[in-house]
C-alpha atoms as a printed R data frame, in Angstrom:
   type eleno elety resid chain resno      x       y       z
1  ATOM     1    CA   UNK     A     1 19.078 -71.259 120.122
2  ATOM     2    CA   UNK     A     2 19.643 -71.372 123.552
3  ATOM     3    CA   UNK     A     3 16.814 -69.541 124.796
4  ATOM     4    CA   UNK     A     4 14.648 -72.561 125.516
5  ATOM     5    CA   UNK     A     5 17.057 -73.888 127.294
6  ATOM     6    CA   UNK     A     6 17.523 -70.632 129.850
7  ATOM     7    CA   UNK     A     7 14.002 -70.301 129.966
8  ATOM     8    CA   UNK     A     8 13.294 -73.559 131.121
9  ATOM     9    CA   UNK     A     9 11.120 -73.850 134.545
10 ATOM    10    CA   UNK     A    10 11.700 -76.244 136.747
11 ATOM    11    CA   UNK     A    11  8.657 -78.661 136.066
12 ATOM    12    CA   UNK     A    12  8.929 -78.732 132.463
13 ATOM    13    CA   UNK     A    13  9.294 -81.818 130.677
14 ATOM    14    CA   UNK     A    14 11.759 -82.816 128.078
15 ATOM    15    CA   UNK     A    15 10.016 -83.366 125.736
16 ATOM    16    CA   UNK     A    16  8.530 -79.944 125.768
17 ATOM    17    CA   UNK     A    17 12.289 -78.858 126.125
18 ATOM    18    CA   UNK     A    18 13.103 -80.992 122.845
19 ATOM    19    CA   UNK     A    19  9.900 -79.080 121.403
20 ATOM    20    CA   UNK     A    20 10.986 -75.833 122.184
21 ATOM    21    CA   UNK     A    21 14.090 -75.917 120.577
22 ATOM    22    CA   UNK     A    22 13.768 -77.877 117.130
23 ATOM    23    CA   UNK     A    23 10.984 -75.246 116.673
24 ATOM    24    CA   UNK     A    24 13.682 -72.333 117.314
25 ATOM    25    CA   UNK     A    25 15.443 -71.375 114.273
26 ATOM    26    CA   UNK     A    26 17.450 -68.404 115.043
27 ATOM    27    CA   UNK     A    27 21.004 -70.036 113.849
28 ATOM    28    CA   UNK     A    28 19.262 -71.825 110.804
29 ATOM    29    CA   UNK     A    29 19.727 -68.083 109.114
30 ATOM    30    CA   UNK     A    30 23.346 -68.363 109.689
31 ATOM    31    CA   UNK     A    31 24.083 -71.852 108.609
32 ATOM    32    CA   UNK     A    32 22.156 -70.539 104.994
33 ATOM    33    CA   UNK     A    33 24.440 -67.855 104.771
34 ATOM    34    CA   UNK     A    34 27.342 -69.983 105.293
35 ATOM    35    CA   UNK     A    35 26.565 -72.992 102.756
36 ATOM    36    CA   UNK     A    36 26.053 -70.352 100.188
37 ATOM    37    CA   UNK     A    37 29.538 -68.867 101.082
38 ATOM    38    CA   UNK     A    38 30.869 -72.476 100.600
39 ATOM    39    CA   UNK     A    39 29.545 -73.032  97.134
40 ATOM    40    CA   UNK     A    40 30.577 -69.814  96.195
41 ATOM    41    CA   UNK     A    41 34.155 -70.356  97.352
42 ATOM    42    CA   UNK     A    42 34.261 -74.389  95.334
43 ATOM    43    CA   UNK     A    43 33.124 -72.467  92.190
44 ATOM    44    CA   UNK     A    44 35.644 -69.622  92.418
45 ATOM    45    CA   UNK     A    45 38.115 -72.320  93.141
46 ATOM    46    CA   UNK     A    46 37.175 -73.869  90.037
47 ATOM    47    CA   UNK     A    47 36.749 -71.216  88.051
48 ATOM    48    CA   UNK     A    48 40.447 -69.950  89.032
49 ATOM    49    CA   UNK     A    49 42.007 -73.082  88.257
50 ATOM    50    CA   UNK     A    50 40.424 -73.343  84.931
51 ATOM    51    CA   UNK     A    51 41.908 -69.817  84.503
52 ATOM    52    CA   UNK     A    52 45.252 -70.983  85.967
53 ATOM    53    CA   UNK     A    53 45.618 -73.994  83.711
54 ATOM    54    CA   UNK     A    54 44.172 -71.643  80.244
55 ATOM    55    CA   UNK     A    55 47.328 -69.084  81.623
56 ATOM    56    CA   UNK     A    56 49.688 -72.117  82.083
57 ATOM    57    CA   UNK     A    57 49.222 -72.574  78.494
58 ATOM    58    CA   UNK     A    58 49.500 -69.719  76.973
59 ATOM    59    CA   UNK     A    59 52.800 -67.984  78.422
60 ATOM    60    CA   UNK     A    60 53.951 -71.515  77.590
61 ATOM    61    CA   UNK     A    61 53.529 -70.749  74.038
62 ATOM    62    CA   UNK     A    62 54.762 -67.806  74.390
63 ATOM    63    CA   UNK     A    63 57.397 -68.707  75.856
64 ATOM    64    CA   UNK     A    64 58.217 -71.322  73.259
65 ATOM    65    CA   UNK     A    65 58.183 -68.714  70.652
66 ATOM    66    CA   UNK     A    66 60.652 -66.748  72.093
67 ATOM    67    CA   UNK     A    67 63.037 -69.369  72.549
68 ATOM    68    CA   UNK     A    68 62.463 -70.070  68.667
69 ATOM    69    CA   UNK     A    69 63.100 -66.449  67.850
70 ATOM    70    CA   UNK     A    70 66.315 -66.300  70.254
71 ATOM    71    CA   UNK     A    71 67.975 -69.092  68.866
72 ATOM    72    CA   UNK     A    72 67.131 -68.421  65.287
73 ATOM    73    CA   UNK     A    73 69.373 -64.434  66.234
């Protein structure tokens, strides 16, 4: 990314310096890799809560019928 700007001589103009680097795309690779990380983390973190809250129910219920079957002894 910054390779236009280190290769810059001294009569250039800016624009050509603006040119040079929206046309380099070495950290555009990166920034792909890291949006797909970030949408893979929100839909494990969705997917785990949705887990969490089907768990949350169940040992409830189990837990419920224990408490039936203990006071009933």
């Amino acid at each position: 990314m910054f390779a236009a700007l280190l290769s810059r001589k001294p009569g250039r103009r800016p624009a050509t310096l603006l040119s040079a680097l929206l046309r380099d795309e070495s950290g555009a690779t990166a920034i792909e890799y890291a949006l797909i990380a970030v949408l893979i983390a929100i839909a494990a973190i969705a997917g785990f809560q949705s887990l969490g809250n089907e768990l949350l129910t169940t040992f409830s219920s189990v837990s419920s019928k224990m408490n039936d079957v203990n006071s009933r002894a």
